[in-house]
mmCIF file of C-alpha atoms and ligand atoms in Angstrom:
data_model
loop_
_atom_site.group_PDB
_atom_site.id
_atom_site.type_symbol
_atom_site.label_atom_id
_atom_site.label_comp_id
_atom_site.label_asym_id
_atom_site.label_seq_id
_atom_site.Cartn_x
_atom_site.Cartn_y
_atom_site.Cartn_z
ATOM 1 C CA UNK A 1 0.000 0.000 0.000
ATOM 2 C CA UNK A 2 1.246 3.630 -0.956
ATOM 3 C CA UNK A 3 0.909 5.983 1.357
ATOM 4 C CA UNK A 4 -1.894 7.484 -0.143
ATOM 5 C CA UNK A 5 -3.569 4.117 0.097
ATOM 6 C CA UNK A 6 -2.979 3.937 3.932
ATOM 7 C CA UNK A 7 -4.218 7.380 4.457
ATOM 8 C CA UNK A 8 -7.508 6.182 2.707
ATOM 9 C CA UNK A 9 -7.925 3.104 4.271
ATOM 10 C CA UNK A 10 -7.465 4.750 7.799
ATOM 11 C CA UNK A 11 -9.984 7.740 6.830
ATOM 12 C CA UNK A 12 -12.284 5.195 5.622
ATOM 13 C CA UNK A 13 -11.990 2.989 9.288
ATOM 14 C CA UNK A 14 -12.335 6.319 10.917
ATOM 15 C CA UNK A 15 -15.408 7.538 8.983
ATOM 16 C CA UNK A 16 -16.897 3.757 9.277
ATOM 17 C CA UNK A 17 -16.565 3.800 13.130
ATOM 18 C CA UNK A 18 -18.205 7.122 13.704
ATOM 19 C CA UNK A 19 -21.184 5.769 11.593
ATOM 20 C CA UNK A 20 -21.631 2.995 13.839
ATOM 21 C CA UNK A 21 -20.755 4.892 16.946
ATOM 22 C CA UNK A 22 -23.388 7.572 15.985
ATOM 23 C CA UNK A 23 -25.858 4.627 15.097
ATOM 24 C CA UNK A 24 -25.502 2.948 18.140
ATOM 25 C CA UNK A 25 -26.483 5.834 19.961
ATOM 26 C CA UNK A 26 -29.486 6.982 17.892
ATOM 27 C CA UNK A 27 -30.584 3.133 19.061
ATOM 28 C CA UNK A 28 -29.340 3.879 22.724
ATOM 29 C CA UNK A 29 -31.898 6.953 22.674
ATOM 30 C CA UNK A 30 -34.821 5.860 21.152
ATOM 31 C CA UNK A 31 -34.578 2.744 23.764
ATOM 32 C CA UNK A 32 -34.578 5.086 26.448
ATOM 33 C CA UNK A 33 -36.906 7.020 25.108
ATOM 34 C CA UNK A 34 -39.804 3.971 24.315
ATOM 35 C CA UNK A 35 -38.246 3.270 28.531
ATOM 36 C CA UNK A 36 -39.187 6.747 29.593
ATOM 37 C CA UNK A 37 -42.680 6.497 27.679
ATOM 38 C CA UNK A 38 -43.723 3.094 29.762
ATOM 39 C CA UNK A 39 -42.809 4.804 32.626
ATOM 40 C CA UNK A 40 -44.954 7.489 31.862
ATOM 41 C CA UNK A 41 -47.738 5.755 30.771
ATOM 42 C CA UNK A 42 -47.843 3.411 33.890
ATOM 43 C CA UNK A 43 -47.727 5.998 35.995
ATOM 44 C CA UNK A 44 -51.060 7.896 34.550
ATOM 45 C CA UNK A 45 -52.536 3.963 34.734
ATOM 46 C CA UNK A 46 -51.816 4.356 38.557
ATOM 47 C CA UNK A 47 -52.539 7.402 40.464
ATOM 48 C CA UNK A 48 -55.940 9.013 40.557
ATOM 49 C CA UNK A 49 -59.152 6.633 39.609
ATOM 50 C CA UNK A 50 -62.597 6.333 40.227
ATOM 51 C CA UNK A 51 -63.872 7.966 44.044
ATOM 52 C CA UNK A 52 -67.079 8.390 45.741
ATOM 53 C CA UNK A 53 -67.283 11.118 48.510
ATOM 54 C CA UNK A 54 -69.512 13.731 50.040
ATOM 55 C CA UNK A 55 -68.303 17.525 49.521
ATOM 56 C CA UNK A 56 -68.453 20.329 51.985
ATOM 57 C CA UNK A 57 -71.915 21.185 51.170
ATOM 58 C CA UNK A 58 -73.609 17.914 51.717
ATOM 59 C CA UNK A 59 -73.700 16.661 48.147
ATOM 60 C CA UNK A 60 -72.668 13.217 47.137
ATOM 61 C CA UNK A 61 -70.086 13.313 44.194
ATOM 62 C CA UNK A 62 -67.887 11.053 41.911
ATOM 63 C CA UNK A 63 -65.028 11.716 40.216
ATOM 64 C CA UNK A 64 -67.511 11.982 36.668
ATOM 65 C CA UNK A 65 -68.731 15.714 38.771
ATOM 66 C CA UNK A 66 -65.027 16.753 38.389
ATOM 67 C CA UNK A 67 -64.432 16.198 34.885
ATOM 68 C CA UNK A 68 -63.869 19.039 31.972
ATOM 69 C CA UNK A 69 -61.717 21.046 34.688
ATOM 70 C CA UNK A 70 -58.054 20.603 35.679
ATOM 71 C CA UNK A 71 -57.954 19.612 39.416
ATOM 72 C CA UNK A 72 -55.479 20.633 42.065
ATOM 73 C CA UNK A 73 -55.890 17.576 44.785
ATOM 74 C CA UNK A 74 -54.222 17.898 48.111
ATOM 75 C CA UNK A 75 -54.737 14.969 51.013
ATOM 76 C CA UNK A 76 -54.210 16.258 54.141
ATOM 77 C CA UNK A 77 -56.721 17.250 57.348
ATOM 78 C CA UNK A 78 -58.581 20.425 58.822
ATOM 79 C CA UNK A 79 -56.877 20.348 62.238
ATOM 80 C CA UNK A 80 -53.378 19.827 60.968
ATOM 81 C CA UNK A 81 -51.192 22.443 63.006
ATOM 82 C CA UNK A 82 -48.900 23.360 60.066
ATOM 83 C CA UNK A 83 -48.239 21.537 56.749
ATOM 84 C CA UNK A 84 -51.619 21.436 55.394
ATOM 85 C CA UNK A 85 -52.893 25.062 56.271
ATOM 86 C CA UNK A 86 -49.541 26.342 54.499
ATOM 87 C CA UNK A 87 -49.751 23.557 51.757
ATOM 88 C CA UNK A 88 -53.391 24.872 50.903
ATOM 89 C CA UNK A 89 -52.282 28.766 51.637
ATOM 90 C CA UNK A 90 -49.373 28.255 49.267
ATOM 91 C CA UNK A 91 -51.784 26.659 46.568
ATOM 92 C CA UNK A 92 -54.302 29.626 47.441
ATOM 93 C CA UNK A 93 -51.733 31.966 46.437
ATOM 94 C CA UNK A 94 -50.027 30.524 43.210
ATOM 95 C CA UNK A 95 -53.799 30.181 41.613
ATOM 96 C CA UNK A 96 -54.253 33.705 42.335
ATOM 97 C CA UNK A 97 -50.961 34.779 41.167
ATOM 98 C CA UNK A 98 -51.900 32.884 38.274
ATOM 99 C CA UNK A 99 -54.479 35.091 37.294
ATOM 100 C CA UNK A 100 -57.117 34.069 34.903
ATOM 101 C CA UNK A 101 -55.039 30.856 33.616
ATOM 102 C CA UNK A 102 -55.881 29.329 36.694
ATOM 103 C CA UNK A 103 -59.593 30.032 36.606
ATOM 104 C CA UNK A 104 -60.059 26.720 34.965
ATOM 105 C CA UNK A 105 -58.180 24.631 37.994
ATOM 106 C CA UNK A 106 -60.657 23.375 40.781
ATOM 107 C CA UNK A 107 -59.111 23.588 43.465
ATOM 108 C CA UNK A 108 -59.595 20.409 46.034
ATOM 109 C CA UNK A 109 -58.872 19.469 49.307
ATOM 110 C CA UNK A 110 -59.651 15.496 50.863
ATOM 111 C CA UNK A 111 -59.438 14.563 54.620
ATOM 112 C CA UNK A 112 -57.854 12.017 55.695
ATOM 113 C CA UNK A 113 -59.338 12.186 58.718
ATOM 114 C CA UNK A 114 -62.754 11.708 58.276
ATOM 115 C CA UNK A 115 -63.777 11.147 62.135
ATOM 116 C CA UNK A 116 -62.996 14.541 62.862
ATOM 117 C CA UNK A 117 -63.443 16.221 59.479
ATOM 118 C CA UNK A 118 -67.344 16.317 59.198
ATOM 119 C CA UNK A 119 -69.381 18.230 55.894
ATOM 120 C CA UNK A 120 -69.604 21.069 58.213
ATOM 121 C CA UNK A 121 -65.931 21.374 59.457
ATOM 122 C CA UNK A 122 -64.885 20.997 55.920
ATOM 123 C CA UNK A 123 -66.968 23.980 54.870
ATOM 124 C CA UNK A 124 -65.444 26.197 57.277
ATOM 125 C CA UNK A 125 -62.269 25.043 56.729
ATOM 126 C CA UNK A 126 -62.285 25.041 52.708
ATOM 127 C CA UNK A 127 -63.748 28.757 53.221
ATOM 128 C CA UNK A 128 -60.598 29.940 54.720
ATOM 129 C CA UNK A 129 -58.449 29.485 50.882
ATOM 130 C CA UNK A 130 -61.391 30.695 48.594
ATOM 131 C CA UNK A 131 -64.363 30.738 47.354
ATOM 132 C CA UNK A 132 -63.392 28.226 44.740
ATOM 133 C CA UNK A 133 -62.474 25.592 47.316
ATOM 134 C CA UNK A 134 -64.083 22.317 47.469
ATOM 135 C CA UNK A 135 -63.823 20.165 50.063
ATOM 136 C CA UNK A 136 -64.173 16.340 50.447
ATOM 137 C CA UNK A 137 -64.601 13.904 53.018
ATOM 138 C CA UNK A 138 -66.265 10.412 53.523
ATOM 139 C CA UNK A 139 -66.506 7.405 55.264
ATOM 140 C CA UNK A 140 -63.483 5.803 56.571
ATOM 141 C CA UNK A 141 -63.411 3.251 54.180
ATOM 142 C CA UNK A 142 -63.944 5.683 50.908
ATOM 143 C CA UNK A 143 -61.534 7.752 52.513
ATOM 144 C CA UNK A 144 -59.322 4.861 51.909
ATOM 145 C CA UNK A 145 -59.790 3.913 49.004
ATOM 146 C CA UNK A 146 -59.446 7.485 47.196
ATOM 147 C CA UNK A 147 -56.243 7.919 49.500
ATOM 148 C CA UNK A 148 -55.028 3.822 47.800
ATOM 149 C CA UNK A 149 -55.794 4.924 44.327
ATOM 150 C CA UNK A 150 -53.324 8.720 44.484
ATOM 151 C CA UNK A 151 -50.835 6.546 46.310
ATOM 152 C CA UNK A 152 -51.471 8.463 49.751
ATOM 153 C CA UNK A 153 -49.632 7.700 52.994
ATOM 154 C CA UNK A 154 -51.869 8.982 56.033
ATOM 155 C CA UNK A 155 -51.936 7.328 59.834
ATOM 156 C CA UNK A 156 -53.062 8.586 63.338
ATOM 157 C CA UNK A 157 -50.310 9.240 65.787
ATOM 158 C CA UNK A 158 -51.806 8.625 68.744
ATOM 159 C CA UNK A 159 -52.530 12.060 70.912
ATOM 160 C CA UNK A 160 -53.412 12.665 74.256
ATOM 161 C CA UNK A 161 -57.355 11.901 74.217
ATOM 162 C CA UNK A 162 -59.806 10.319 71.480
ATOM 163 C CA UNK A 163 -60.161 13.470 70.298
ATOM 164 C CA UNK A 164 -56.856 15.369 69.996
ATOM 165 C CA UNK A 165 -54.342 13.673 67.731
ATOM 166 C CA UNK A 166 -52.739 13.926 65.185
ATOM 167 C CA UNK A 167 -52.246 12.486 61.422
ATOM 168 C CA UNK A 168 -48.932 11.514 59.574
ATOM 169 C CA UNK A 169 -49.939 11.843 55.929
ATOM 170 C CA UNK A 170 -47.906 12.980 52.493
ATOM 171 C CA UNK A 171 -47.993 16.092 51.593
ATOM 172 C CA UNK A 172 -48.197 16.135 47.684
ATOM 173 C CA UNK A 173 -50.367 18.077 44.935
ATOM 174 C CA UNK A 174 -51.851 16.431 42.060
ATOM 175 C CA UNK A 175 -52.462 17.670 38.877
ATOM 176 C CA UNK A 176 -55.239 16.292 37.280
ATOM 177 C CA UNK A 177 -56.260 17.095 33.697
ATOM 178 C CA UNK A 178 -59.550 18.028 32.866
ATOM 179 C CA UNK A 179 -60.165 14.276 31.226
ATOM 180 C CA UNK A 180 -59.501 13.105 34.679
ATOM 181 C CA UNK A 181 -56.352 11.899 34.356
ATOM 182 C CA UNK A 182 -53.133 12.056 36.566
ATOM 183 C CA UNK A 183 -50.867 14.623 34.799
ATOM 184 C CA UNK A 184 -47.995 15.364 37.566
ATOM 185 C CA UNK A 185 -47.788 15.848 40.880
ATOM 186 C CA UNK A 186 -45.746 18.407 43.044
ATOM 187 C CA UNK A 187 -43.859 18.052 46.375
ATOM 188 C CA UNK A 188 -44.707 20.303 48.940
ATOM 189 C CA UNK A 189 -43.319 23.884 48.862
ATOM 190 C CA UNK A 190 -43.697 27.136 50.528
ATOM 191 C CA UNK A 191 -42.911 28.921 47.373
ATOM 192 C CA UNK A 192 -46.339 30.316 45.801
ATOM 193 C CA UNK A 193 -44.227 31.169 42.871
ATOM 194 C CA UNK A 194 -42.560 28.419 42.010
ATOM 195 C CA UNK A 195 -46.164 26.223 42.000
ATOM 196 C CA UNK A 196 -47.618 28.375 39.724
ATOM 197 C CA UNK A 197 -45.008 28.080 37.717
ATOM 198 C CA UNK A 198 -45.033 24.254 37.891
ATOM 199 C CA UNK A 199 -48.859 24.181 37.029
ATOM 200 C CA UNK A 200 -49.046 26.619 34.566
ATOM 201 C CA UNK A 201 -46.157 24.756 32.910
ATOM 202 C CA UNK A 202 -48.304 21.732 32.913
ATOM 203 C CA UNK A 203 -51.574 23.263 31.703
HETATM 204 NI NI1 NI B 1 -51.216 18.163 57.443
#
């Protein structure tokens, strides 16, 4: 081989391996990618579902009453000392920072503490955050299942009486889309601005 063969030859190698190195990670992506899309998927599949609960004016309602609106869920309880009242402050705040875009989002907050949180504590309770505020609550064992189907971790602590006591639960907003379907949830924050800039990013 002449020189100018060899150079060929080694271009040609060179040019060859960078064809299959670029190929191999075009295939490397798109099988992550079809990865990241099962994820996805399963994850709508399992948080959120069918529910049957009373409101905070009396009525009986189903998850069918909530449909054709986005809905901001939060699981928590009325006599919570501290991370629900910010939780649904904070949430108060970034729909109203919002402005109009959030008029759409229903905003919603479930007990999981239905012995204590009756129709009528929920009322006064939701009426603290807004008008717009819709409470929920139920019977222990819907309360359960709802709280099973968003993937909800809730438990009594035991207190000093019956009465007084409080609940361990997770403290996590859900996005649902207006077809009723899980779209994303956010951790808990304290920063109004950064949650309406997390749901208005996923409207
Ligand atoms: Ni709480």
């Amino acid at each position: 081989m002449s020189k100018r063969q060899i150079i060929i030859f080694l271009t040609c190698t060179i040019v060859a391996l960078g064809v299959l190195a670029g190929a191999s990670t075009l295939w490397m992506r798109s099988g992550s990618l079809s990865s990241s899309d099962g994820i996805r998927t399963s994850g709508e599949a399992l948080v959120g579902g069918p529910f049957s609960l009373t409101d905070h004016t009396g009525a009986r309602v189903t998850q069918d009453d909530f449909l054709g609106r986005p809905m901001m869920l939060y699981f928590g309880y009325t006599f919570c000392p501290d991370v629900c009242p910010t939780s649904l402050q904070v949430l108060a705040v970034a729909l109203e920072e919002m402005g109009e875009e959030a008029d759409v989002i229903q905003p919603v907050f479930v007990t999981i503490d239905p012995a204590r949180d009756t129709v009528e504590q929920m009322a006064e309770y939701v009426g603290y955050f807004g008008d717009d505020f819709i409470g929920l609550t139920g019977t222990d064992e819907e309360i359960a299942d709802i709280a099973r189907t968003y993937r909800v971790y809730y438990g009594k602590v035991d207190g000093e009486s019956e009465d007084d006591y409080l609940m361990d639960h997770s403290s996590i907003f859900y996005l649902m889309g207006a077809d009723g379907k899980f779209v994303k949830h956010f951790s808990y924050t304290t920063d109004p601005e950064q949650l309406a800039l997390d749901i208005a990013a996923h409207l």
